Short mmCIF file of C-alpha atoms in Angstrom, two decimals:
data_model
loop_
_atom_site.label_atom_id
_atom_site.label_comp_id
_atom_site.label_asym_id
_atom_site.label_seq_id
_atom_site.Cartn_x
_atom_site.Cartn_y
_atom_site.Cartn_z
CA UNK A 1 -27.68 -58.83 14.72
CA UNK A 2 -23.98 -58.60 15.64
CA UNK A 3 -22.96 -60.80 12.72
CA UNK A 4 -24.87 -58.56 10.29
CA UNK A 5 -23.04 -55.50 11.65
CA UNK A 6 -19.65 -57.18 11.29
CA UNK A 7 -20.45 -58.32 7.76
CA UNK A 8 -20.79 -54.69 6.61
CA UNK A 9 -17.37 -53.72 7.97
CA UNK A 10 -14.83 -54.12 5.14
CA UNK A 11 -11.92 -54.86 7.49
CA UNK A 12 -13.66 -57.74 9.24
CA UNK A 13 -11.61 -60.19 7.15
CA UNK A 14 -8.62 -59.21 9.29
CA UNK A 15 -10.38 -59.83 12.61
CA UNK A 16 -11.11 -62.89 14.70
CA UNK A 17 -14.90 -62.73 14.58
CA UNK A 18 -15.25 -65.28 17.34
CA UNK A 19 -13.56 -62.79 19.71
CA UNK A 20 -15.99 -59.96 18.93
CA UNK A 21 -17.38 -57.74 20.32
CA UNK A 22 -14.23 -56.45 21.98
CA UNK A 23 -13.73 -56.24 25.71
CA UNK A 24 -12.52 -52.64 25.38
CA UNK A 25 -14.36 -50.02 27.42
CA UNK A 26 -16.96 -47.86 25.63
CA UNK A 27 -15.17 -44.91 24.03
CA UNK A 28 -11.69 -46.47 24.22
CA UNK A 29 -9.36 -45.49 21.40
CA UNK A 30 -8.17 -49.08 20.98
CA UNK A 31 -10.81 -49.80 18.35
CA UNK A 32 -9.63 -46.83 16.29
CA UNK A 33 -6.05 -48.13 16.41
CA UNK A 34 -7.16 -51.63 15.40
CA UNK A 35 -9.15 -50.15 12.50
CA UNK A 36 -6.19 -48.03 11.37
CA UNK A 37 -3.82 -51.00 11.51
CA UNK A 38 -6.20 -53.22 9.55
CA UNK A 39 -6.67 -50.49 6.92
CA UNK A 40 -2.89 -50.07 6.60
CA UNK A 41 -2.43 -53.82 6.08
CA UNK A 42 -5.25 -53.85 3.55
CA UNK A 43 -4.00 -50.84 1.56
CA UNK A 44 -0.48 -52.30 1.40
CA UNK A 45 -1.97 -55.66 0.35
CA UNK A 46 0.13 -57.44 2.96
CA UNK A 47 -0.67 -61.08 3.63
CA UNK A 48 -1.43 -61.50 7.36
CA UNK A 49 0.28 -64.89 7.12
CA UNK A 50 3.54 -63.00 6.68
CA UNK A 51 3.00 -61.07 9.90
CA UNK A 52 3.86 -61.81 13.51
CA UNK A 53 2.09 -59.37 15.84
CA UNK A 54 3.37 -59.13 19.41
CA UNK A 55 1.77 -57.50 22.44
CA UNK A 56 2.48 -57.25 26.15
CA UNK A 57 0.09 -56.65 29.04
CA UNK A 58 -2.52 -53.92 29.36
CA UNK A 59 -5.61 -52.59 27.62
CA UNK A 60 -3.79 -51.77 24.38
CA UNK A 61 -2.18 -55.21 24.29
CA UNK A 62 -5.64 -56.58 23.53
CA UNK A 63 -5.75 -54.74 20.20
CA UNK A 64 -3.66 -57.38 18.46
CA UNK A 65 -4.41 -60.34 20.69
CA UNK A 66 -7.04 -61.69 20.45
CA UNK A 67 -8.66 -59.48 17.81
CA UNK A 68 -6.28 -59.38 14.82
CA UNK A 69 -6.33 -62.47 12.61
CA UNK A 70 -2.64 -63.30 12.33
CA UNK A 71 0.06 -65.13 14.27
CA UNK A 72 0.16 -63.28 17.58
CA UNK A 73 2.29 -63.46 20.71
CA UNK A 74 0.69 -62.18 23.91
CA UNK A 75 3.72 -61.84 26.16
CA UNK A 76 4.72 -60.86 29.68
CA UNK A 77 4.49 -57.30 31.00
CA UNK A 78 7.05 -54.97 29.43
CA UNK A 79 8.70 -57.68 27.35
CA UNK A 80 6.85 -57.43 24.01
CA UNK A 81 9.83 -55.89 22.19
CA UNK A 82 12.22 -58.48 23.66
CA UNK A 83 10.00 -61.28 22.33
CA UNK A 84 9.64 -59.47 19.00
CA UNK A 85 13.42 -59.19 18.72
CA UNK A 86 13.72 -62.95 19.08
CA UNK A 87 11.07 -63.48 16.41
CA UNK A 88 12.82 -61.12 13.98
CA UNK A 89 16.25 -62.68 14.48
CA UNK A 90 14.85 -66.20 14.15
CA UNK A 91 12.44 -65.43 11.30
CA UNK A 92 13.98 -62.47 9.46
CA UNK A 93 11.59 -62.80 6.50
CA UNK A 94 8.55 -62.13 8.70
CA UNK A 95 7.18 -58.63 9.18
CA UNK A 96 7.16 -58.14 12.94
CA UNK A 97 4.76 -55.66 14.55
CA UNK A 98 4.38 -54.77 18.22
CA UNK A 99 1.13 -53.19 19.43
CA UNK A 100 0.88 -52.28 23.10
CA UNK A 101 0.44 -49.38 25.49
CA UNK A 102 2.63 -46.69 27.04
CA UNK A 103 2.77 -48.41 30.42
CA UNK A 104 3.86 -51.68 28.86
CA UNK A 105 6.30 -50.35 26.24
CA UNK A 106 7.63 -47.06 27.60
CA UNK A 107 7.53 -47.66 31.35
CA UNK A 108 7.88 -51.33 32.32
CA UNK A 109 9.50 -52.07 28.95
CA UNK A 110 11.21 -48.74 28.37
CA UNK A 111 14.69 -50.28 28.39
CA UNK A 112 13.76 -52.68 25.57
CA UNK A 113 12.17 -49.84 23.58
CA UNK A 114 15.29 -47.67 23.70
CA UNK A 115 17.73 -50.43 22.82
CA UNK A 116 15.63 -51.86 20.01
CA UNK A 117 15.62 -48.36 18.51
CA UNK A 118 19.37 -48.02 19.11
CA UNK A 119 20.03 -51.37 17.41
CA UNK A 120 17.60 -50.41 14.63
CA UNK A 121 15.93 -53.81 14.59
CA UNK A 122 13.52 -54.19 11.69
CA UNK A 123 10.15 -54.06 13.44
CA UNK A 124 7.21 -51.70 13.63
CA UNK A 125 6.00 -50.60 17.06
CA UNK A 126 2.56 -49.04 17.43
CA UNK A 127 2.58 -47.53 20.90
CA UNK A 128 -0.83 -46.49 22.21
CA UNK A 129 -0.36 -43.65 24.70
CA UNK A 130 -3.39 -42.98 26.91
CA UNK A 131 -1.38 -41.28 29.69
CA UNK A 132 -2.26 -43.78 32.38
CA UNK A 133 -2.19 -47.36 33.64
CA UNK A 134 -5.73 -48.09 32.49
CA UNK A 135 -6.23 -51.79 33.19
CA UNK A 136 -4.83 -51.76 36.71
CA UNK A 137 -6.88 -48.90 38.12
CA UNK A 138 -5.80 -45.60 36.63
CA UNK A 139 -2.44 -45.02 38.29
CA UNK A 140 -0.04 -42.24 37.30
CA UNK A 141 2.36 -43.21 34.50
CA UNK A 142 5.56 -41.75 33.03
CA UNK A 143 3.35 -40.35 30.26
CA UNK A 144 0.76 -38.67 32.50
CA UNK A 145 0.58 -34.93 31.68
CA UNK A 146 1.85 -32.45 34.25
CA UNK A 147 -1.00 -31.38 36.52
CA UNK A 148 -3.31 -34.27 35.61
CA UNK A 149 -5.16 -36.28 38.26
CA UNK A 150 -4.99 -40.06 38.62
CA UNK A 151 -5.78 -42.54 41.39
CA UNK A 152 -2.20 -42.24 42.68
CA UNK A 153 -1.89 -38.50 42.05
CA UNK A 154 -5.34 -37.41 43.26
CA UNK A 155 -4.38 -33.78 43.77
CA UNK A 156 -2.25 -33.42 40.62
CA UNK A 157 0.76 -34.96 38.90
CA UNK A 158 3.93 -33.00 39.65
CA UNK A 159 6.12 -34.88 37.13
CA UNK A 160 6.59 -33.94 33.49
CA UNK A 161 5.78 -36.72 31.00
CA UNK A 162 8.28 -38.67 28.97
CA UNK A 163 8.31 -37.50 25.35
CA UNK A 164 8.26 -40.97 23.82
CA UNK A 165 8.62 -40.18 20.12
CA UNK A 166 11.45 -37.72 20.58
CA UNK A 167 13.28 -40.11 22.93
CA UNK A 168 13.00 -43.04 20.51
CA UNK A 169 14.14 -40.85 17.61
CA UNK A 170 17.18 -39.75 19.63
CA UNK A 171 17.93 -43.41 20.46
CA UNK A 172 18.37 -44.20 16.77
CA UNK A 173 15.08 -45.31 15.20
CA UNK A 174 14.74 -45.10 11.42
CA UNK A 175 11.17 -43.79 11.45
CA UNK A 176 9.10 -42.12 14.16
CA UNK A 177 5.69 -40.45 13.90
CA UNK A 178 3.04 -39.33 16.36
CA UNK A 179 -0.69 -38.87 15.75
CA UNK A 180 -3.85 -38.92 17.83
CA UNK A 181 -6.97 -41.01 17.41
CA UNK A 182 -8.59 -37.84 16.05
CA UNK A 183 -6.20 -37.97 13.05
CA UNK A 184 -7.21 -41.34 11.63
CA UNK A 185 -6.25 -40.88 7.96
CA UNK A 186 -2.83 -39.47 8.85
CA UNK A 187 -2.38 -42.34 11.31
CA UNK A 188 -3.10 -44.93 8.62
CA UNK A 189 -0.56 -43.32 6.28
CA UNK A 190 2.14 -43.30 8.98
CA UNK A 191 1.49 -46.95 9.85
CA UNK A 192 1.86 -47.78 6.15
CA UNK A 193 5.17 -45.92 6.01
CA UNK A 194 6.38 -47.58 9.20
CA UNK A 195 5.58 -51.03 7.84
CA UNK A 196 7.69 -50.34 4.75
CA UNK A 197 10.73 -48.95 6.57
CA UNK A 198 13.84 -51.12 6.82
CA UNK A 199 14.75 -50.68 10.46
CA UNK A 200 13.06 -49.76 13.71
CA UNK A 201 9.89 -47.72 13.28
CA UNK A 202 7.60 -46.27 15.93
CA UNK A 203 4.13 -44.83 15.53
CA UNK A 204 2.95 -43.27 18.78
CA UNK A 205 -0.83 -42.93 18.98
CA UNK A 206 -2.24 -40.49 21.53
CA UNK A 207 -5.45 -42.24 22.53
CA UNK A 208 -8.41 -41.52 24.76
CA UNK A 209 -9.19 -43.37 27.98
CA UNK A 210 -12.42 -41.75 29.17
CA UNK A 211 -12.98 -44.32 31.93
CA UNK A 212 -9.71 -44.00 33.86
CA UNK A 213 -8.17 -40.73 32.64
CA UNK A 214 -10.99 -38.63 31.22
CA UNK A 215 -13.42 -38.80 34.11
CA UNK A 216 -10.74 -37.70 36.57
CA UNK A 217 -9.77 -34.77 34.36
CA UNK A 218 -13.15 -33.26 33.47
CA UNK A 219 -13.51 -35.18 30.19
CA UNK A 220 -16.01 -37.94 30.90
CA UNK A 221 -17.10 -38.35 27.28
CA UNK A 222 -14.80 -39.75 24.57
CA UNK A 223 -15.72 -36.86 22.24
CA UNK A 224 -14.44 -34.39 24.84
CA UNK A 225 -11.05 -36.07 24.78
CA UNK A 226 -10.98 -36.07 20.96
CA UNK A 227 -11.75 -32.34 20.94
CA UNK A 228 -8.96 -31.88 23.48
CA UNK A 229 -6.56 -33.69 21.13
CA UNK A 230 -7.56 -31.53 18.16
CA UNK A 231 -7.39 -28.29 20.12
CA UNK A 232 -3.90 -29.02 21.47
CA UNK A 233 -2.25 -30.72 18.50
CA UNK A 234 0.65 -28.86 16.91
CA UNK A 235 2.28 -29.96 13.61
CA UNK A 236 6.00 -30.72 13.75
CA UNK A 237 6.75 -27.87 11.34
CA UNK A 238 5.04 -25.34 13.62
CA UNK A 239 6.48 -26.79 16.82
CA UNK A 240 10.03 -26.11 15.60
CA UNK A 241 9.36 -22.39 15.99
CA UNK A 242 7.75 -22.61 19.43
CA UNK A 243 9.39 -22.37 22.85
CA UNK A 244 9.22 -25.17 25.45
CA UNK A 245 6.81 -23.00 27.45
CA UNK A 246 4.51 -22.62 24.44
CA UNK A 247 4.60 -26.39 23.84
CA UNK A 248 3.68 -27.26 27.42
CA UNK A 249 0.54 -29.42 27.31
CA UNK A 250 0.58 -29.69 23.50
CA UNK A 251 0.79 -32.79 21.30
CA UNK A 252 3.40 -32.51 18.55
CA UNK A 253 2.00 -34.48 15.61
CA UNK A 254 3.49 -35.67 12.33
CA UNK A 255 6.75 -37.33 11.33
CA UNK A 256 9.49 -36.83 13.90
CA UNK A 257 12.25 -38.63 11.97
CA UNK A 258 12.61 -40.54 8.69
CA UNK A 259 16.10 -41.74 7.81
CA UNK A 260 18.13 -44.73 6.68
CA UNK A 261 20.49 -46.57 9.01
CA UNK A 262 22.08 -50.05 8.97
CA UNK A 263 19.56 -52.63 10.19
CA UNK A 264 20.44 -55.04 13.01
CA UNK A 265 19.39 -58.43 11.60
CA UNK A 266 21.04 -57.75 8.24
CA UNK A 267 24.29 -56.77 9.98
CA UNK A 268 24.03 -59.83 12.23
CA UNK A 269 23.65 -62.17 9.25
CA UNK A 270 26.58 -60.46 7.48
CA UNK A 271 28.69 -61.08 10.57
CA UNK A 272 27.66 -64.75 10.69
CA UNK A 273 28.63 -65.13 7.02
CA UNK A 274 32.00 -63.45 7.64
CA UNK A 275 32.79 -65.70 10.61
CA UNK A 276 31.74 -68.85 8.73
CA UNK A 277 33.88 -67.87 5.77
CA UNK A 278 36.84 -67.09 8.03
CA UNK A 279 36.71 -70.53 9.62
CA UNK A 280 35.89 -72.35 6.38
CA UNK A 281 32.36 -73.23 7.53
CA UNK A 282 30.52 -71.59 4.63
CA UNK A 283 27.94 -73.93 3.12
CA UNK A 284 28.05 -76.47 5.94
#
């Protein structure tokens, strides 16, 4: 029965069928992100053999590994971007993609995220933000909304969340966009753009976690969280005319930045060529 279901899904050619069904919780947004990524690859007609997909530790790290059919690196906690940097420098012709969660990439690995953006390394990061440490028990995270309840903030969270997309844009990324799992078609288009950018690109995906986050915040059903996303999403163009107080608790969606900057690996290889030429080592 399962095989018949998979055979009707047009993106199944990009998945490791032996790993299905997924281990993701019912209602998790991870499947939506995997579907959007596969559709972006398909629409761009990219050969998965030209991809290296890197993930860290956490629920969202499972999106790429083991489910996406390409060369994948499942790395240590918070170090996905560090590993991806090594891959890009060593194999500059490969298209390097990182898919992982907010806890892995923006908390434990936040330092790597900022400096990869600053260096403008040619990689695409799809950061799945579900506001919480989902796999380890639902603890408060740097992305947890103000006032939300978690296992380690049972009364309410008194910290304001890190604005990931805006921070990465300020650090120097070439392309940054944010969407929710309720904006699937827009998400696919942004992933396609990110994959074609020369430089560091980030697509932040606000995603539902009904098991760890939703049930503690009066949204036990996945559909309730999706409605919450839609109700509180504000386009970038509209957000520019709103005050910080008006934007409290809202999700600013759309393209945050899209610009051209010198790319790290190209500049590194230029430097290597210059040094070799200076010392008469060119061609050796």
